CSV table of C-alpha atoms in Angstrom, one decimal:
chain,number,residue,atom,x,y,z
N,1,MET,CA,-29.4,1.4,2.7
N,2,ASN,CA,-25.6,0.9,2.6
N,3,LYS,CA,-24.1,-1.6,5.0
N,4,ILE,CA,-20.4,-0.8,5.6
N,5,LEU,CA,-17.8,-2.8,7.6
N,6,VAL,CA,-15.4,-0.6,9.4
N,7,VAL,CA,-12.1,-2.2,10.5
N,8,PHE,CA,-10.3,-0.2,13.1
N,9,THR,CA,-6.6,-1.0,13.5
N,10,GLY,CA,-5.3,2.0,15.5
N,11,GLY,CA,-2.9,4.6,14.3
N,12,THR,CA,-3.2,8.4,14.6
N,13,ILE,CA,-6.8,8.3,13.4
N,14,GLY,CA,-7.6,6.0,16.4
N,15,SER,CA,-5.5,7.9,19.0
N,16,ARG,CA,-5.8,10.7,21.5
N,17,ILE,CA,-3.3,13.0,23.2
N,18,ASP,CA,-2.4,12.2,26.8
N,19,GLY,CA,-0.1,15.0,28.1
N,20,ALA,CA,2.7,15.1,25.5
N,21,THR,CA,2.2,11.5,24.3
N,22,ILE,CA,0.0,10.3,21.4
N,23,ASN,CA,-1.2,6.7,21.8
N,24,VAL,CA,-4.1,4.5,20.5
N,25,ASP,CA,-7.5,4.7,22.2
N,26,ASP,CA,-10.3,2.2,21.6
N,27,ALA,CA,-12.9,5.0,22.2
N,28,MET,CA,-12.0,6.9,19.1
N,29,SER,CA,-13.7,4.3,16.9
N,30,ARG,CA,-17.1,5.4,18.4
N,31,VAL,CA,-16.1,9.1,18.0
N,32,ILE,CA,-15.4,8.9,14.3
N,33,ILE,CA,-18.7,7.1,13.4
N,34,GLU,CA,-20.6,9.6,15.5
N,35,GLY,CA,-18.9,12.3,13.6
N,36,PHE,CA,-20.1,11.0,10.2
N,37,THR,CA,-23.6,10.5,11.5
N,38,LYS,CA,-23.7,14.1,12.7
N,39,ALA,CA,-22.3,15.5,9.5
N,40,TYR,CA,-24.5,13.4,7.2
N,41,PRO,CA,-27.7,12.6,9.0
N,42,ASP,CA,-29.6,12.0,5.7
N,43,THR,CA,-27.1,9.5,4.3
N,44,ASP,CA,-28.6,6.0,4.7
N,45,VAL,CA,-25.7,4.0,6.1
N,46,VAL,CA,-25.5,1.3,8.8
N,47,PHE,CA,-22.0,0.5,10.2
N,48,ASP,CA,-20.7,-2.9,11.4
N,49,THR,CA,-17.5,-2.5,13.3
N,50,VAL,CA,-14.6,-4.7,14.2
N,51,GLN,CA,-11.2,-4.0,15.8
N,52,PRO,CA,-8.7,-6.9,15.2
N,53,MET,CA,-5.9,-4.8,16.7
N,54,ASN,CA,-5.1,-1.4,18.1
N,55,VAL,CA,-1.6,-0.6,17.0
N,56,LEU,CA,0.4,2.4,15.9
N,57,SER,CA,1.3,1.6,12.3
N,58,GLU,CA,5.0,2.2,12.7
N,59,ASN,CA,4.9,-1.1,14.7
N,60,PHE,CA,3.4,-3.0,11.8
N,61,THR,CA,5.1,-6.1,10.3
N,62,PRO,CA,3.7,-8.3,7.5
N,63,ARG,CA,2.1,-10.3,10.3
N,64,HIS,CA,-0.2,-7.3,10.9
N,65,TRP,CA,-1.1,-7.1,7.2
N,66,LYS,CA,-2.4,-10.7,7.5
N,67,ILE,CA,-4.5,-10.0,10.6
N,68,ILE,CA,-6.3,-7.3,8.7
N,69,SER,CA,-6.8,-9.4,5.5
N,70,ASP,CA,-8.0,-12.4,7.6
N,71,CYS,CA,-10.4,-10.1,9.4
N,72,VAL,CA,-11.9,-8.8,6.1
N,73,ALA,CA,-11.9,-12.3,4.5
N,74,ASP,CA,-13.8,-13.6,7.6
N,75,LYS,CA,-16.6,-11.2,6.8
N,76,SER,CA,-16.8,-12.1,3.1
N,77,ARG,CA,-20.2,-13.7,3.4
N,78,ASP,CA,-22.0,-10.8,5.1
N,79,ASN,CA,-23.1,-8.9,2.0
N,80,TYR,CA,-21.4,-5.6,2.8
N,81,ASP,CA,-21.6,-2.7,0.3
N,82,GLY,CA,-18.1,-1.7,1.2
N,83,VAL,CA,-15.3,-1.9,3.7
N,84,ILE,CA,-13.3,0.9,5.4
N,85,ILE,CA,-10.0,0.2,7.1
N,86,THR,CA,-8.7,3.0,9.4
N,87,HIS,CA,-5.0,2.9,9.7
N,88,GLY,CA,-1.9,4.8,10.9
N,89,SER,CA,-0.4,7.1,8.3
N,90,ASP,CA,3.3,5.9,8.6
N,91,THR,CA,2.7,2.6,6.9
N,92,ILE,CA,-0.7,2.9,5.3
N,93,SER,CA,0.9,2.8,1.8
N,94,TYR,CA,2.3,-0.7,2.5
N,95,THR,CA,-1.0,-2.1,3.9
N,96,SER,CA,-2.9,-0.5,1.1
N,97,THR,CA,-0.7,-2.2,-1.5
N,98,TYR,CA,-1.0,-5.5,0.3
N,99,MET,CA,-4.8,-5.3,0.4
N,100,GLY,CA,-4.8,-4.3,-3.3
N,101,PHE,CA,-3.0,-7.4,-4.2
N,102,LEU,CA,-5.0,-9.8,-2.1
N,103,PHE,CA,-8.4,-8.3,-2.9
N,104,ALA,CA,-7.8,-7.3,-6.5
N,105,LYS,CA,-11.0,-9.0,-7.7
N,106,THR,CA,-13.3,-7.8,-5.0
N,107,GLU,CA,-16.8,-6.8,-6.2
N,108,ILE,CA,-17.2,-4.0,-3.6
N,109,PRO,CA,-15.0,-1.1,-2.6
N,110,ILE,CA,-12.4,-1.5,0.1
N,111,VAL,CA,-11.1,1.8,1.3
N,112,LEU,CA,-8.1,2.5,3.6
N,113,THR,CA,-7.8,5.9,5.3
N,114,CYS,CA,-5.8,7.6,8.0
N,115,SER,CA,-5.3,11.0,9.6
N,116,ASN,CA,-2.6,13.6,9.8
N,117,TYR,CA,-3.4,14.5,13.4
N,118,VAL,CA,-5.5,12.9,16.1
N,119,LEU,CA,-9.3,13.5,16.0
N,120,GLY,CA,-10.2,16.7,17.7
N,121,HIS,CA,-7.0,18.5,16.8
N,122,PRO,CA,-8.0,21.7,14.9
N,123,ASN,CA,-5.8,20.7,11.9
N,124,SER,CA,-6.9,17.1,11.8
N,125,ASN,CA,-8.3,15.7,8.5
N,126,GLY,CA,-9.2,12.4,10.0
N,127,GLN,CA,-12.9,12.9,10.2
N,128,ASP,CA,-13.0,14.3,6.6
N,129,ASN,CA,-11.0,11.3,5.4
N,130,PHE,CA,-13.4,8.9,7.1
N,131,ASN,CA,-16.5,10.8,5.8
N,132,ASN,CA,-15.2,10.8,2.2
N,133,SER,CA,-14.4,7.1,2.5
N,134,VAL,CA,-18.0,6.5,3.4
N,135,LEU,CA,-19.3,8.7,0.6
N,136,LEU,CA,-17.0,6.9,-1.9
N,137,ILE,CA,-18.8,3.7,-1.0
N,138,ALA,CA,-22.3,5.0,-0.5
N,139,LYS,CA,-22.7,7.5,-3.4
N,140,ASN,CA,-20.6,5.9,-6.1
N,141,ASN,CA,-21.0,2.7,-8.2
N,142,ILE,CA,-17.4,1.6,-7.8
N,143,LYS,CA,-15.4,-1.5,-6.9
N,144,GLY,CA,-11.7,-2.1,-6.1
N,145,VAL,CA,-9.2,-1.3,-3.4
N,146,PHE,CA,-8.4,2.4,-2.7
N,147,SER,CA,-6.9,4.8,-0.3
N,148,VAL,CA,-8.4,8.2,0.5
N,149,PHE,CA,-6.6,11.2,2.0
N,150,GLN,CA,-7.3,15.0,2.0
N,151,ASP,CA,-4.2,16.9,1.0
N,152,LYS,CA,-3.1,20.4,2.2
N,153,LYS,CA,-5.1,22.0,-0.6
N,154,LYS,CA,-8.2,20.3,0.8
N,155,ARG,CA,-8.5,18.0,-2.2
N,156,ASN,CA,-10.0,14.6,-1.2
N,157,VAL,CA,-7.6,12.4,-3.2
N,158,VAL,CA,-8.3,8.8,-4.2
N,159,TYR,CA,-5.3,6.6,-4.8
N,160,LEU,CA,-5.3,3.1,-6.3
N,161,ALA,CA,-4.2,0.9,-3.5
N,162,THR,CA,-1.0,-0.3,-5.2
N,163,ARG,CA,0.2,3.2,-6.2
N,164,MET,CA,0.0,5.2,-2.9
N,165,GLN,CA,3.5,6.2,-1.7
N,166,GLU,CA,4.8,7.1,1.7
N,167,ALA,CA,4.1,10.5,3.0
N,168,ASN,CA,6.8,13.2,2.6
N,169,PRO,CA,8.5,13.7,6.0
N,170,TYR,CA,8.4,17.5,5.7
N,171,ASP,CA,4.7,18.2,4.9
N,172,ASP,CA,3.1,14.8,5.6
N,173,GLN,CA,1.6,14.6,2.1
N,174,PHE,CA,1.1,11.4,0.2
N,175,THR,CA,1.8,11.0,-3.5
N,176,ALA,CA,0.8,8.6,-6.2
N,177,PHE,CA,3.5,6.6,-8.1
N,178,GLY,CA,4.2,8.5,-11.3
N,179,ASN,CA,2.3,11.5,-9.8
N,180,ILE,CA,-0.8,9.9,-11.4
N,181,GLU,CA,-3.7,10.1,-8.9
N,182,LEU,CA,-6.8,8.0,-9.5
N,183,GLY,CA,-9.1,10.9,-8.8
N,184,GLN,CA,-10.9,13.0,-6.2
N,185,ILE,CA,-14.1,13.0,-4.2
N,186,ILE,CA,-15.9,16.3,-4.7
N,187,ASN,CA,-19.2,16.8,-2.8
N,188,GLY,CA,-19.3,13.0,-2.3
N,189,ASN,CA,-18.9,12.2,-5.9
N,190,PHE,CA,-15.9,10.3,-7.3
N,191,ILE,CA,-14.3,12.2,-10.2
N,192,LEU,CA,-11.9,10.0,-12.2
N,193,ASN,CA,-8.5,11.4,-13.3
N,194,GLU,CA,-8.7,10.3,-17.0
N,195,SER,CA,-5.2,9.2,-17.7
N,196,PRO,CA,-3.9,6.4,-20.0
N,197,GLN,CA,-2.2,5.0,-16.9
N,198,ASN,CA,-5.5,4.7,-15.0
N,199,PRO,CA,-8.3,2.2,-15.3
N,200,THR,CA,-11.4,3.6,-17.0
N,201,ILE,CA,-14.6,4.3,-15.1
N,202,GLU,CA,-16.1,1.3,-16.8
N,203,GLU,CA,-13.4,-0.9,-15.4
N,204,LEU,CA,-14.0,0.4,-11.9
N,205,ALA,CA,-17.8,0.2,-12.1
N,206,SER,CA,-19.5,-2.3,-9.9
N,207,ASN,CA,-21.2,-5.3,-11.5
N,208,GLY,CA,-23.8,-5.3,-8.8
N,209,GLY,CA,-22.2,-8.1,-6.8
N,210,LYS,CA,-21.4,-8.0,-3.1
N,211,LYS,CA,-18.7,-10.6,-2.9
N,212,ILE,CA,-15.4,-9.9,-1.2
N,213,ILE,CA,-13.2,-12.0,-3.4
N,214,PHE,CA,-9.7,-12.6,-2.0
N,215,GLU,CA,-6.6,-14.6,-2.2
N,216,ASN,CA,-5.6,-16.6,0.9
N,217,GLN,CA,-2.3,-15.6,2.4
N,218,LYS,CA,-0.2,-18.0,4.3
N,219,ASP,CA,2.1,-16.9,7.1
N,220,PHE,CA,5.1,-14.7,6.3
N,221,ASN,CA,7.9,-17.2,7.1
N,222,ASN,CA,10.3,-16.1,4.3
N,223,GLN,CA,11.7,-12.6,4.5
N,224,ILE,CA,12.7,-9.9,2.0
N,225,LEU,CA,15.6,-7.5,2.5
N,226,ALA,CA,15.0,-4.1,1.0
N,227,ILE,CA,17.9,-1.7,0.3
N,228,LYS,CA,17.8,1.8,-1.1
N,229,ALA,CA,20.8,3.2,-3.0
N,230,TYR,CA,22.9,6.1,-1.5
N,231,PRO,CA,26.5,7.2,-1.8
N,232,GLY,CA,28.8,5.1,0.3
N,233,LEU,CA,26.3,2.2,0.8
N,234,ASN,CA,28.5,-0.6,2.2
N,235,TYR,CA,26.9,-4.0,1.3
N,236,ASN,CA,29.1,-5.8,3.8
N,237,ASN,CA,26.8,-4.4,6.5
N,238,PHE,CA,24.1,-6.7,5.4
N,239,THR,CA,23.8,-10.3,6.7
N,240,LEU,CA,21.7,-12.8,4.8
N,241,THR,CA,19.9,-15.3,7.1
N,242,ASP,CA,18.4,-18.6,6.2
N,243,LYS,CA,15.0,-16.8,6.0
N,244,THR,CA,16.2,-14.2,3.5
N,245,LYS,CA,14.8,-15.4,0.1
N,246,ALA,CA,15.1,-12.3,-2.0
N,247,VAL,CA,16.6,-8.8,-1.9
N,248,LEU,CA,15.0,-5.6,-3.3
N,249,CYS,CA,17.5,-3.0,-4.4
N,250,ALA,CA,16.0,0.4,-5.1
N,251,LEU,CA,18.3,2.0,-7.7
N,252,TYR,CA,18.9,5.6,-8.6
N,253,HIS,CA,16.3,7.2,-10.9
N,254,SER,CA,18.4,6.3,-14.0
N,255,SER,CA,18.4,2.6,-13.0
N,256,SER,CA,22.0,2.8,-12.1
N,257,ASN,CA,24.0,2.0,-9.0
N,258,CYS,CA,27.6,1.9,-7.7
N,259,VAL,CA,29.7,-1.0,-9.2
N,260,GLU,CA,33.2,0.2,-8.1
N,261,GLU,CA,35.1,-1.1,-5.0
N,262,ALA,CA,34.1,-4.4,-3.6
N,263,GLU,CA,32.2,-3.3,-0.5
N,264,PHE,CA,30.3,-0.6,-2.3
N,265,SER,CA,29.6,-2.6,-5.5
N,266,LEU,CA,26.1,-3.9,-6.2
N,267,THR,CA,27.5,-6.3,-8.7
N,268,GLU,CA,29.7,-7.9,-6.0
N,269,PHE,CA,26.7,-8.1,-3.7
N,270,ILE,CA,24.5,-9.7,-6.3
N,271,SER,CA,27.1,-12.4,-6.9
N,272,LYS,CA,27.2,-13.1,-3.1
N,273,CYS,CA,23.5,-13.3,-2.9
N,274,ASN,CA,23.1,-15.6,-5.9
N,275,ALA,CA,25.8,-17.9,-4.5
N,276,LYS,CA,23.5,-18.3,-1.5
N,277,GLY,CA,20.4,-18.9,-3.6
N,278,VAL,CA,19.0,-15.4,-2.9
N,279,ASP,CA,17.4,-13.6,-5.8
N,280,VAL,CA,18.1,-9.9,-6.2
N,281,TYR,CA,15.5,-7.6,-7.8
N,282,LEU,CA,16.2,-4.1,-9.2
N,283,MET,CA,13.7,-1.3,-9.2
N,284,SER,CA,12.5,0.6,-11.0
N,285,PHE,CA,13.3,0.4,-14.7
N,286,LYS,CA,11.4,2.6,-17.1
N,287,ARG,CA,12.0,0.2,-20.0
N,288,LEU,CA,14.0,-2.8,-21.0
N,289,GLY,CA,16.3,-2.7,-24.0
N,290,GLY,CA,17.8,0.3,-25.8
N,291,GLU,CA,20.7,2.4,-24.5
N,292,VAL,CA,21.6,2.0,-20.8
N,293,TYR,CA,24.4,3.2,-18.6
N,294,LEU,CA,27.5,0.9,-18.3
N,295,THR,CA,26.7,0.5,-14.6
N,296,THR,CA,23.2,-0.6,-15.4
N,297,LYS,CA,24.5,-3.2,-17.9
N,298,ARG,CA,26.9,-4.5,-15.3
N,299,ILE,CA,24.3,-5.0,-12.6
N,300,MET,CA,22.1,-6.7,-15.1
N,301,ASP,CA,24.9,-9.0,-16.3
N,302,ALA,CA,25.6,-9.9,-12.7
N,303,GLY,CA,22.1,-11.4,-12.4
N,304,GLY,CA,19.9,-8.6,-11.1
N,305,ILE,CA,16.3,-9.1,-12.0
N,306,PRO,CA,14.7,-5.8,-13.3
N,307,LEU,CA,11.2,-4.7,-12.2
N,308,LEU,CA,9.4,-2.3,-14.5
N,309,ASN,CA,7.7,1.0,-13.5
N,310,ILE,CA,6.7,-0.1,-10.0
N,311,SER,CA,6.8,1.8,-6.7
N,312,PHE,CA,9.0,0.8,-3.8
N,313,GLU,CA,6.0,-0.2,-1.7
N,314,SER,CA,4.5,-2.4,-4.4
N,315,ALA,CA,7.8,-4.1,-5.2
N,316,TYR,CA,8.5,-4.8,-1.6
N,317,VAL,CA,5.0,-6.1,-0.7
N,318,LYS,CA,4.7,-8.1,-3.9
N,319,LEU,CA,8.1,-9.8,-3.2
N,320,ASN,CA,6.8,-10.7,0.3
N,321,LEU,CA,3.8,-12.4,-1.3
N,322,ALA,CA,5.8,-14.0,-4.1
N,323,TYR,CA,8.2,-15.7,-1.7
N,324,ASN,CA,5.6,-16.8,0.7
N,325,GLN,CA,3.6,-18.9,-1.7
N,326,ILE,CA,4.4,-22.1,-3.7
N,327,GLU,CA,1.8,-22.1,-6.4
N,328,THR,CA,3.7,-19.9,-8.8
N,329,ASP,CA,7.4,-19.4,-9.5
N,330,PRO,CA,8.3,-16.2,-7.7
N,331,LYS,CA,9.9,-14.7,-10.7
N,332,LYS,CA,6.8,-15.2,-12.8
N,333,TYR,CA,4.7,-13.9,-9.9
N,334,MET,CA,6.6,-10.7,-10.0
N,335,GLN,CA,6.2,-10.3,-13.8
N,336,ASP,CA,2.4,-10.7,-13.8
N,337,GLU,CA,0.4,-7.5,-13.0
N,338,ILE,CA,-2.1,-8.1,-10.2
N,339,TYR,CA,-3.8,-4.7,-9.4
N,340,TYR,CA,-2.5,-1.8,-11.5
N,341,GLU,CA,0.9,-1.8,-9.8
N,342,ASN,CA,2.8,-1.2,-13.1
N,343,LEU,CA,2.5,2.1,-15.0
């Protein structure tokens, strides 16, 4: 028998429609478990449920990440075979990344999932996503932190937690960083996408343990400012507070950025940040060394710290972790790979 902890947090998968408004509803947690039991009556699973919050994920802050990780950590001695976290689709990629970092050494699978529409909507994939999350745990000898989502082609995609990227605003489809998915669930079985950038099936295989191994996370007192490049970005619009400890600048795909005219110049902004003791990180570089654009050289010379082959979500979440701990120098923390975040 598989014993699975289900952590309900709200979001579309935990909502219902009331008139023209979608909002969270506690009763949906019962509906989704009953849906699995009805669809798979012969699957030997017992569920333990907990609901530490009931929030639409667009309202999440790092404080909510910690509520979820504290909840899972609190259950770490209860010998579960797996954990499922139901979540809103808007920010699941950030929570997924966070859980990947904190639970990188877990001996059981921790799976995050969501829904494109509320349960009961004819086009909703929420029940399928939950069912496949259960089957990933119950039918496969696997450990680690993952996200599961059925795409518009009805593929049940499995993402490494630190590589899931935000859904496209047009078709609501998620992608994997580098377009390298971890694999799929087909008829309940996990099929690995064998890629040099993915862990092997041996690395993902469970060693038979049932420990939920985790890193403790203190409160998020220090803050990270994240900025994405676009033409006409005026850096004078940003105010650094005494809580701002680092800035993440998402560059253009060629690792370049505007360096002309003071208010639009990233080099000028980096100098202002460094003068206030605020570190500026640049993402994402494909490599270090070799030929680079003159603009890239100038932002590097100004003191920008490059991050290699990492998604925006992973860079942002990892910076929040790096600057809210004191055990490791934040710059070193950012260099060390934690859970497959670097391609």
